[in-house]
mmCIF file of N, CA, C and O in Angstrom:
data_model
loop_
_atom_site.group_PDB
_atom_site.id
_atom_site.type_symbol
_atom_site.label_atom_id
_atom_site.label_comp_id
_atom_site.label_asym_id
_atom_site.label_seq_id
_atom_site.Cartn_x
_atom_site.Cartn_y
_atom_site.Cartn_z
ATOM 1 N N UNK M 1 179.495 50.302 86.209
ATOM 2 C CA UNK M 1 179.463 51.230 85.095
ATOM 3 C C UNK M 1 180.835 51.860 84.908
ATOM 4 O O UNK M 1 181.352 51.892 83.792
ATOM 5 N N UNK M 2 181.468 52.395 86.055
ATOM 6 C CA UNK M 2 182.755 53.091 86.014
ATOM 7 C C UNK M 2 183.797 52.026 85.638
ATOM 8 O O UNK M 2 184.657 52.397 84.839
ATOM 9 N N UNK M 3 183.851 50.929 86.027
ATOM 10 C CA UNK M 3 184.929 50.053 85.326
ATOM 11 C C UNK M 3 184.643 49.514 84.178
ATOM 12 O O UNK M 3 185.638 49.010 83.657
ATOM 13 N N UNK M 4 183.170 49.361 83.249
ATOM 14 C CA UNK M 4 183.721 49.084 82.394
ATOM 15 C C UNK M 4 183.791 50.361 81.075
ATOM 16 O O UNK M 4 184.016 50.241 79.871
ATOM 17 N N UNK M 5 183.458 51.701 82.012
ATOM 18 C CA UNK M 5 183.717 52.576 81.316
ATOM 19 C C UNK M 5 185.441 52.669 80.950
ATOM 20 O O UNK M 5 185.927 52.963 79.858
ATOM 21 N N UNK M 6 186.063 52.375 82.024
ATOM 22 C CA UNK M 6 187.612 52.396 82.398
ATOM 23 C C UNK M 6 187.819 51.007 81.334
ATOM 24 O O UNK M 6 188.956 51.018 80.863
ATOM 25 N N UNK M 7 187.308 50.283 81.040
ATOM 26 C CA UNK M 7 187.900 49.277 80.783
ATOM 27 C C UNK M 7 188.280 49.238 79.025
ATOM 28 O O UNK M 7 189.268 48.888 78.380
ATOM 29 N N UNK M 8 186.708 49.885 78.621
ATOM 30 C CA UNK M 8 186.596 50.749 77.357
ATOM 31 C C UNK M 8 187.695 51.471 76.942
ATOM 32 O O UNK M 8 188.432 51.238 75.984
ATOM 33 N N UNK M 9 187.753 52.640 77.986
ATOM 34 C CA UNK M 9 188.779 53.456 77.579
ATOM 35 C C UNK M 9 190.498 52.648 77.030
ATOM 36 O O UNK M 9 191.224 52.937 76.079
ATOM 37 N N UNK M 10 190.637 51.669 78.029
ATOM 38 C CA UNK M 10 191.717 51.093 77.715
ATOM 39 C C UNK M 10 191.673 50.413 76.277
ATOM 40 O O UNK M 10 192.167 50.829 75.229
ATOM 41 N N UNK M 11 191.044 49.408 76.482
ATOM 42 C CA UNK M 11 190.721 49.023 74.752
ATOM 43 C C UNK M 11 190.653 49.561 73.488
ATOM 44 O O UNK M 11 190.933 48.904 72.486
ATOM 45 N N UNK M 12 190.183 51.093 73.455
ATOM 46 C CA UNK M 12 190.169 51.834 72.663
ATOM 47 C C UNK M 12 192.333 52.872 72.419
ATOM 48 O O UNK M 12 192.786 53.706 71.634
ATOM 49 N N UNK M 13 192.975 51.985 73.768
ATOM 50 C CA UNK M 13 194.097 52.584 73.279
ATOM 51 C C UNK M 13 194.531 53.880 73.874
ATOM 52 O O UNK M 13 195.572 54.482 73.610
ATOM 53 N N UNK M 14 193.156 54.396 75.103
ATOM 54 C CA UNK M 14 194.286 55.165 76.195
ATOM 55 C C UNK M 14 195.134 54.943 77.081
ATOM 56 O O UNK M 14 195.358 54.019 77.862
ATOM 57 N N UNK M 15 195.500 55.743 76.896
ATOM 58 C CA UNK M 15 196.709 55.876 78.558
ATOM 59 C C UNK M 15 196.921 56.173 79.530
ATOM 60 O O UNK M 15 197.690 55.744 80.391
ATOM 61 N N UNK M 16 195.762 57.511 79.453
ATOM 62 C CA UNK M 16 194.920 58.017 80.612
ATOM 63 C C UNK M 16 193.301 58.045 80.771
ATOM 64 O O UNK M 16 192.397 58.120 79.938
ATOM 65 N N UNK M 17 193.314 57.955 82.137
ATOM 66 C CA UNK M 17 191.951 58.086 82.026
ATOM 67 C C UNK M 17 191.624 58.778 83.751
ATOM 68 O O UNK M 17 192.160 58.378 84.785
ATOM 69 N N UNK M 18 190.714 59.771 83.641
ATOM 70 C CA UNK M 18 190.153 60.631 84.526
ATOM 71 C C UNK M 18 189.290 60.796 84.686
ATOM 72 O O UNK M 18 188.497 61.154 83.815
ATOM 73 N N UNK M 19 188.978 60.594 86.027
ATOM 74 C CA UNK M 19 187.539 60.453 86.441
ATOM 75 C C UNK M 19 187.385 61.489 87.519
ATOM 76 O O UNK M 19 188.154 61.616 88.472
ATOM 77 N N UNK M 20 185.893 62.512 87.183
ATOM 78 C CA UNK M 20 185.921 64.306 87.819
ATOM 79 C C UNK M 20 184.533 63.669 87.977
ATOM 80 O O UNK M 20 183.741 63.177 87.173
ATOM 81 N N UNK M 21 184.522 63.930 89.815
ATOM 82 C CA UNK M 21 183.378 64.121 90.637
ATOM 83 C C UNK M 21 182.777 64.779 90.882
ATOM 84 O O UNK M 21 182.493 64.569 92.061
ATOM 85 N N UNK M 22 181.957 66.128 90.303
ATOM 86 C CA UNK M 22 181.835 67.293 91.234
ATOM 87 C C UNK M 22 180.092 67.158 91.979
ATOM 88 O O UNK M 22 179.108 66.420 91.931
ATOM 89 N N UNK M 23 180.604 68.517 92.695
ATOM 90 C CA UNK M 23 179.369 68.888 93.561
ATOM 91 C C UNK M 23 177.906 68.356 92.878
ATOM 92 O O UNK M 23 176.939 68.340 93.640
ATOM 93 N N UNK M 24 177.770 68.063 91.932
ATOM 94 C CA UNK M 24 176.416 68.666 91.412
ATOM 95 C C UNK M 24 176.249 67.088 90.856
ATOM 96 O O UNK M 24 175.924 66.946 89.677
ATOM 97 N N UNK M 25 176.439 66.058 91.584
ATOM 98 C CA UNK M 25 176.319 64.774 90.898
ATOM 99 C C UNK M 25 176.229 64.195 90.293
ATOM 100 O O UNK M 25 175.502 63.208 90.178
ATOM 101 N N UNK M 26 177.307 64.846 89.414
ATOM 102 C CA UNK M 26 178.074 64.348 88.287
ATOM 103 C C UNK M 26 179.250 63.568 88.134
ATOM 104 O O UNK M 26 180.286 63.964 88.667
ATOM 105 N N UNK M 27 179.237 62.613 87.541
ATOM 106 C CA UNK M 27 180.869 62.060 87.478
ATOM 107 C C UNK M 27 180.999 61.772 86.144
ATOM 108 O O UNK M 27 180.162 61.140 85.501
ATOM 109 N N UNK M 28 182.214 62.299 85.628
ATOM 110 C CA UNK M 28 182.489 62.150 84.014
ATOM 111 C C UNK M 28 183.862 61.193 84.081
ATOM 112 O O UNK M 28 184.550 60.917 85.064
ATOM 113 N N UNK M 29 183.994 60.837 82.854
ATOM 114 C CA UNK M 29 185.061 59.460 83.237
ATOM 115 C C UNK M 29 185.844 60.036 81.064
ATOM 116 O O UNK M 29 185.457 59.874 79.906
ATOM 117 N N UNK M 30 186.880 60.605 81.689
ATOM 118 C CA UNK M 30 187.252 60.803 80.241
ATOM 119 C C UNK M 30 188.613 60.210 80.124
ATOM 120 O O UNK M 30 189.348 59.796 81.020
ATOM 121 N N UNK M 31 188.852 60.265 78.469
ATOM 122 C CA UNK M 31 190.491 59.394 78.627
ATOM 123 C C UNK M 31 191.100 59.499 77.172
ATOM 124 O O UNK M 31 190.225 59.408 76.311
ATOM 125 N N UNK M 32 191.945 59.611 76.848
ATOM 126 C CA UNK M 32 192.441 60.186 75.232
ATOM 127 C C UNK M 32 192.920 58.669 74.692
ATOM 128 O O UNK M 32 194.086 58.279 74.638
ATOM 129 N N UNK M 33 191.880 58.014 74.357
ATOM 130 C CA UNK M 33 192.015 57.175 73.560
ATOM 131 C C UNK M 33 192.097 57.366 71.866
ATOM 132 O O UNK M 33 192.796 58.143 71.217
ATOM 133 N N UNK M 34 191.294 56.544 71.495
ATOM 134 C CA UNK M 34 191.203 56.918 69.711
ATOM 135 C C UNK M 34 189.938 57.621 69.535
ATOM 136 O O UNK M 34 189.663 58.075 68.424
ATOM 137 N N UNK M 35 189.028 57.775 70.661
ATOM 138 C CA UNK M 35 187.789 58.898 69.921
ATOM 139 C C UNK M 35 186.567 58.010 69.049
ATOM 140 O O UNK M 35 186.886 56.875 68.698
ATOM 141 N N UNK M 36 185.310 58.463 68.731
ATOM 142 C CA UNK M 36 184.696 57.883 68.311
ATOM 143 C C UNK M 36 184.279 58.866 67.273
ATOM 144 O O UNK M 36 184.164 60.078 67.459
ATOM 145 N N UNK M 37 183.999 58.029 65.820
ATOM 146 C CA UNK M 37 183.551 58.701 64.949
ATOM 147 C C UNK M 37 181.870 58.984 65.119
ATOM 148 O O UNK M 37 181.004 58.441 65.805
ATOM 149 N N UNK M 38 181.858 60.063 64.185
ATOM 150 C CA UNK M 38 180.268 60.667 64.504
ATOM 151 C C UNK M 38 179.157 59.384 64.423
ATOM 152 O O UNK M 38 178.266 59.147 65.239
ATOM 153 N N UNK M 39 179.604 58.360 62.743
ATOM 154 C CA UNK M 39 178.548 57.602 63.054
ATOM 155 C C UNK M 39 178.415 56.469 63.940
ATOM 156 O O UNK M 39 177.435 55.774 64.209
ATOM 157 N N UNK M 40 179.630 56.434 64.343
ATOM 158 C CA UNK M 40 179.778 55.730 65.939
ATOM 159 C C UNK M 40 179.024 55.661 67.133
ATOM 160 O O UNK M 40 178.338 54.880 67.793
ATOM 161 N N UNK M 41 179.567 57.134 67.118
ATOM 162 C CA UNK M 41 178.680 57.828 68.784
ATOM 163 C C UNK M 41 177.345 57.700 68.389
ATOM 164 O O UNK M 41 176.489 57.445 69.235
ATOM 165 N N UNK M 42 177.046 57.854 67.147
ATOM 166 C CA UNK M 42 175.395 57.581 67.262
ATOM 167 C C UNK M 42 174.671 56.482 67.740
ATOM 168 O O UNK M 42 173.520 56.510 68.175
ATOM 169 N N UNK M 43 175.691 55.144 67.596
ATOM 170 C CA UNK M 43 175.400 54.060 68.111
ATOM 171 C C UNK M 43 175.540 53.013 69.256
ATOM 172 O O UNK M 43 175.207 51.856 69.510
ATOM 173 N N UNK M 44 176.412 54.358 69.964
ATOM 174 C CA UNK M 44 177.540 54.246 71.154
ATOM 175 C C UNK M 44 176.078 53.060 72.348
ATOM 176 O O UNK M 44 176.384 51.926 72.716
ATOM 177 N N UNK M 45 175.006 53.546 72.619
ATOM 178 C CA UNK M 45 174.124 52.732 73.706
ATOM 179 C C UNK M 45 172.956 51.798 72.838
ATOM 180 O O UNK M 45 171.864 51.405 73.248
ATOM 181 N N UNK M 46 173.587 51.595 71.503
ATOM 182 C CA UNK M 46 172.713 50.834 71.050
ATOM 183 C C UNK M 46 172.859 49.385 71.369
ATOM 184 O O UNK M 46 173.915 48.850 71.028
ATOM 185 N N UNK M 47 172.001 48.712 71.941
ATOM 186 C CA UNK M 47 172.458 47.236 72.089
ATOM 187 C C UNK M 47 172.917 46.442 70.688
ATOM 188 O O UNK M 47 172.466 46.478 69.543
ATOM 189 N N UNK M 48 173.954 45.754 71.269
ATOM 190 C CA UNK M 48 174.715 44.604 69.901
ATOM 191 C C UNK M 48 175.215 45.188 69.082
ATOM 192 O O UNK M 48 175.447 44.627 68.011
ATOM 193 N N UNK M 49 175.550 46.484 69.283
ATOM 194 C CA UNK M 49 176.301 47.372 68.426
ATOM 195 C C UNK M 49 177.339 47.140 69.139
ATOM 196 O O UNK M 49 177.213 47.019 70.358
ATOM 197 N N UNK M 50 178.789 47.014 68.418
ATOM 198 C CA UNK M 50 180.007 47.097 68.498
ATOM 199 C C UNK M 50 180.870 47.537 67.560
ATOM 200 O O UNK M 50 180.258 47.544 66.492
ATOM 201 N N UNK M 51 182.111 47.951 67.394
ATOM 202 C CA UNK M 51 183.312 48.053 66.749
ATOM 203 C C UNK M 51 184.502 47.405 67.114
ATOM 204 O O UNK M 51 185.581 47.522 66.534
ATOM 205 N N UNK M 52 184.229 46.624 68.237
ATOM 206 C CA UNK M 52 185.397 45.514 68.500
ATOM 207 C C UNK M 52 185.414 44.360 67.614
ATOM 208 O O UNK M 52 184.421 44.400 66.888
ATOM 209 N N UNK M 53 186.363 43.050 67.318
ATOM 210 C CA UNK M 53 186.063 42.109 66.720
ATOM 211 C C UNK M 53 185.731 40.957 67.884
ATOM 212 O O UNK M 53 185.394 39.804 67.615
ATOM 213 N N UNK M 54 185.846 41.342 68.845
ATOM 214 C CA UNK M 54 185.361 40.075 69.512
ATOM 215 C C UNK M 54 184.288 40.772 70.999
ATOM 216 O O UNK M 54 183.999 40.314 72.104
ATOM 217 N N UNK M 55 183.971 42.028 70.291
ATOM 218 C CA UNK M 55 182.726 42.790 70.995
ATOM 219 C C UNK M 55 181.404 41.795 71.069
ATOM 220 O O UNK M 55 181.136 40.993 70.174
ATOM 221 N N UNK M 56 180.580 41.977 72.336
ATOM 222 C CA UNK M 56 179.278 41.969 71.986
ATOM 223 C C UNK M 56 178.413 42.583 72.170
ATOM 224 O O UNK M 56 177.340 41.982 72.218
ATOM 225 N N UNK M 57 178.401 44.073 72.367
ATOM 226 C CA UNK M 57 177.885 45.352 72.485
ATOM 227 C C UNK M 57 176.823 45.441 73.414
ATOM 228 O O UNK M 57 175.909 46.262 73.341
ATOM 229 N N UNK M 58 176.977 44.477 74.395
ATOM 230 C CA UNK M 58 176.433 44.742 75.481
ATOM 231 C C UNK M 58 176.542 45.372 76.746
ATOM 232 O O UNK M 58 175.682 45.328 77.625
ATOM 233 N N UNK M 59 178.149 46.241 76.837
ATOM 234 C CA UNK M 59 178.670 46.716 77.755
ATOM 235 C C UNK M 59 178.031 48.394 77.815
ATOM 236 O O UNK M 59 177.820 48.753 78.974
ATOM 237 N N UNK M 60 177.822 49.065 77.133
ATOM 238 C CA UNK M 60 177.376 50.522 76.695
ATOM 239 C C UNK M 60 175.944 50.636 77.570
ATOM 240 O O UNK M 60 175.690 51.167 78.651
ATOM 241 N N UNK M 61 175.166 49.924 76.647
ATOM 242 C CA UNK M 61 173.972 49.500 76.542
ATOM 243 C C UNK M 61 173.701 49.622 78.083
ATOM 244 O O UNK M 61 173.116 50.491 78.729
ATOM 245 N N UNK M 62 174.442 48.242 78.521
ATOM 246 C CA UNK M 62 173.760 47.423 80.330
ATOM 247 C C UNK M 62 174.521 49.426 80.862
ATOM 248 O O UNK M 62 173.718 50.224 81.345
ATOM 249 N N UNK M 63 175.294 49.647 80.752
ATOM 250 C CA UNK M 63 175.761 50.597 81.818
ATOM 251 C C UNK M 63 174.324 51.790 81.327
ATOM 252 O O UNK M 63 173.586 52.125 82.254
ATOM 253 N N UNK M 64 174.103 52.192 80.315
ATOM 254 C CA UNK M 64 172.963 53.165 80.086
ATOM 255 C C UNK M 64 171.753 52.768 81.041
ATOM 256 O O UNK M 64 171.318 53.668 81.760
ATOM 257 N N UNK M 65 171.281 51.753 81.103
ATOM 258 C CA UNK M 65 170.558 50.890 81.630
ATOM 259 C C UNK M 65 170.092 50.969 82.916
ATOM 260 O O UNK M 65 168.973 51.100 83.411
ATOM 261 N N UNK M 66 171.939 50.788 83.625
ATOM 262 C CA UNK M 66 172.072 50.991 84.953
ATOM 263 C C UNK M 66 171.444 52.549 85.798
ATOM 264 O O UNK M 66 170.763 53.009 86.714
ATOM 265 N N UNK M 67 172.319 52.836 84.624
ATOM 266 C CA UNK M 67 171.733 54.562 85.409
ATOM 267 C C UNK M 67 170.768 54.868 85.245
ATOM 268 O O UNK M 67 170.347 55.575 86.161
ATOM 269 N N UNK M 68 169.473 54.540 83.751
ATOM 270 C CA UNK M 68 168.862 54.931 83.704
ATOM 271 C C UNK M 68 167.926 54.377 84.708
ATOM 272 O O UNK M 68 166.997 55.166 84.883
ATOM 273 N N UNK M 69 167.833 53.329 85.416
ATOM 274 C CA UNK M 69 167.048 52.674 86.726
ATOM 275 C C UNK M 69 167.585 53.579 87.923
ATOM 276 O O UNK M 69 166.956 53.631 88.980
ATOM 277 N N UNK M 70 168.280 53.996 87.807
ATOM 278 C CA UNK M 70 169.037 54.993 89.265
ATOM 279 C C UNK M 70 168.389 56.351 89.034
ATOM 280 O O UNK M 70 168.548 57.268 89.840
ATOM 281 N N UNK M 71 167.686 56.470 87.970
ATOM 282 C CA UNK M 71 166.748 57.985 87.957
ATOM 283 C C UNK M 71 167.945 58.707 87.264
ATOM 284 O O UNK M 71 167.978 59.930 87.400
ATOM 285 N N UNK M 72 169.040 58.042 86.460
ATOM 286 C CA UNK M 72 170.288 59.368 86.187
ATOM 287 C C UNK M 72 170.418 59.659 84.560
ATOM 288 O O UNK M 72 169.462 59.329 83.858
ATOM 289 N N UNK M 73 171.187 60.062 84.153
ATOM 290 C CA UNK M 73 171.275 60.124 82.362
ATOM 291 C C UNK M 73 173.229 59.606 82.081
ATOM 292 O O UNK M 73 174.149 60.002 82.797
ATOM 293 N N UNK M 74 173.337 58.910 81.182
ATOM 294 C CA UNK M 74 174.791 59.048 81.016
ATOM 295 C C UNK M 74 174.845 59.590 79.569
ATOM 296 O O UNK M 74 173.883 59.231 78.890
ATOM 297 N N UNK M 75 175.920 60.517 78.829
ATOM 298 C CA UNK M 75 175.805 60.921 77.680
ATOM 299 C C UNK M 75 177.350 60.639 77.130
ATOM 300 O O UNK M 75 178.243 60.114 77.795
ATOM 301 N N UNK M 76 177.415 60.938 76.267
ATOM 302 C CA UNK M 76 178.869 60.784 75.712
ATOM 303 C C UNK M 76 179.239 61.795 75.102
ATOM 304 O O UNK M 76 178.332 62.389 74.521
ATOM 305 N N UNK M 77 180.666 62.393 74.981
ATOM 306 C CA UNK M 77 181.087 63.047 74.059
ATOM 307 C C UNK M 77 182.612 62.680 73.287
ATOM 308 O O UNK M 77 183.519 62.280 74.017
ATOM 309 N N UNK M 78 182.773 62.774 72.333
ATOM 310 C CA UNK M 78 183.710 62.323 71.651
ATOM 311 C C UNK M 78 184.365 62.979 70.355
ATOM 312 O O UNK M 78 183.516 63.441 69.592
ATOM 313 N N UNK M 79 185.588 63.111 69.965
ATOM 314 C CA UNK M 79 186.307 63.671 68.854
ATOM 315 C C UNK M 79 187.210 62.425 68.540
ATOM 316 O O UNK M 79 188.239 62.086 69.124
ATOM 317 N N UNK M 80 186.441 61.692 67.245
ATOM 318 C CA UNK M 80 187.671 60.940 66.609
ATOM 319 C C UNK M 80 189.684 61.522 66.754
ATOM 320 O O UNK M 80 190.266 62.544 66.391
ATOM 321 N N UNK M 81 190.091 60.409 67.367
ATOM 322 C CA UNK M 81 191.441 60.754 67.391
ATOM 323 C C UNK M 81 191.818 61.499 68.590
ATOM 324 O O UNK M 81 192.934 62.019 68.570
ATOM 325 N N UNK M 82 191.005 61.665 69.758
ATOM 326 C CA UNK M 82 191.281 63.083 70.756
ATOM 327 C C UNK M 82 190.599 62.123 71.881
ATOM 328 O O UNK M 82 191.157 62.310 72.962
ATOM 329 N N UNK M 83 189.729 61.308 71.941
ATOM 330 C CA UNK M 83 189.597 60.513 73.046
ATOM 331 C C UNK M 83 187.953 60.761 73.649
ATOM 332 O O UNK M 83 187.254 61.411 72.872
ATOM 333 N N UNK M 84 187.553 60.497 74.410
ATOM 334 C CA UNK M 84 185.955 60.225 74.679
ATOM 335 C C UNK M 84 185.942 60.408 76.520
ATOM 336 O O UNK M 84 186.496 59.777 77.420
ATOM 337 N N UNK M 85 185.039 61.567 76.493
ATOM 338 C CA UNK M 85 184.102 61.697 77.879
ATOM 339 C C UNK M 85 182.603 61.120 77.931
ATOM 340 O O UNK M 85 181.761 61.338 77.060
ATOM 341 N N UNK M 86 182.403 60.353 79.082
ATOM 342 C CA UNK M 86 181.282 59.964 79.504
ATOM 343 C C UNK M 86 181.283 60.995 80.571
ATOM 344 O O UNK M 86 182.243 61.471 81.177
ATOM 345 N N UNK M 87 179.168 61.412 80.751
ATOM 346 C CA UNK M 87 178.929 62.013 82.024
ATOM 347 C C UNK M 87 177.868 61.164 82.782
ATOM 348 O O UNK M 87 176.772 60.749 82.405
ATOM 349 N N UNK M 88 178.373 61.063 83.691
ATOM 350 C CA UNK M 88 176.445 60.440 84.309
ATOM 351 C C UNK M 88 176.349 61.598 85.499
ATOM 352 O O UNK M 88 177.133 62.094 86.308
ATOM 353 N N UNK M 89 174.519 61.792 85.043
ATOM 354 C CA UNK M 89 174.185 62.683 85.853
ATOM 355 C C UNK M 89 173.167 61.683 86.800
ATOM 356 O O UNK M 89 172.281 60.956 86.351
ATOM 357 N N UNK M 90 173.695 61.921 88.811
ATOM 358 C CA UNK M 90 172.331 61.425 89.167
ATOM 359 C C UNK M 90 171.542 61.799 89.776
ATOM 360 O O UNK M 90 170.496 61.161 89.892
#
């Protein structure tokens, strides 16, 4: 999940990317890429949804997936142009 969250981030055109562990078993994975627009993020864990051209929108999806079998939640937050945090809670 964490790499191809990392892997995302790169593709989308960051440069950084940070990943915050804390106490409360959480790990958020953020990175100032290009950001996702609102009607984007709406579709951010939809399967076969993509915005790549050679996407097959199965990467979001399988990682939601993952966690959600681990008993956890992953959510997203995002500002077009400002870059995108993932959290998974487990």
């Amino acid at each position: 999940v964490i790499i191809n969250l990392i892997r995302n981030a790169y593709e989308s055109g960051a440069t950084e990317v940070e990943i915050i562990i804390n106490n409360d078993n959480e790990i958020r994975v953020k990175d100032n890429g290009c950001g996702m627009s609102i009607d984007v993020l709406g579709h951010a864990f939809i399967p076969f949804f993509t915005t790549k051209p050679t996407g097959t929108g199965i990467g979001l999806s399988l990682c939601r997936q993952i966690i959600l079998k681990h008993g956890g939640t992953i959510t997203v937050d995002s500002q077009e142009g400002e870059g995108t945090t993932f959290t998974i809670k487990l």
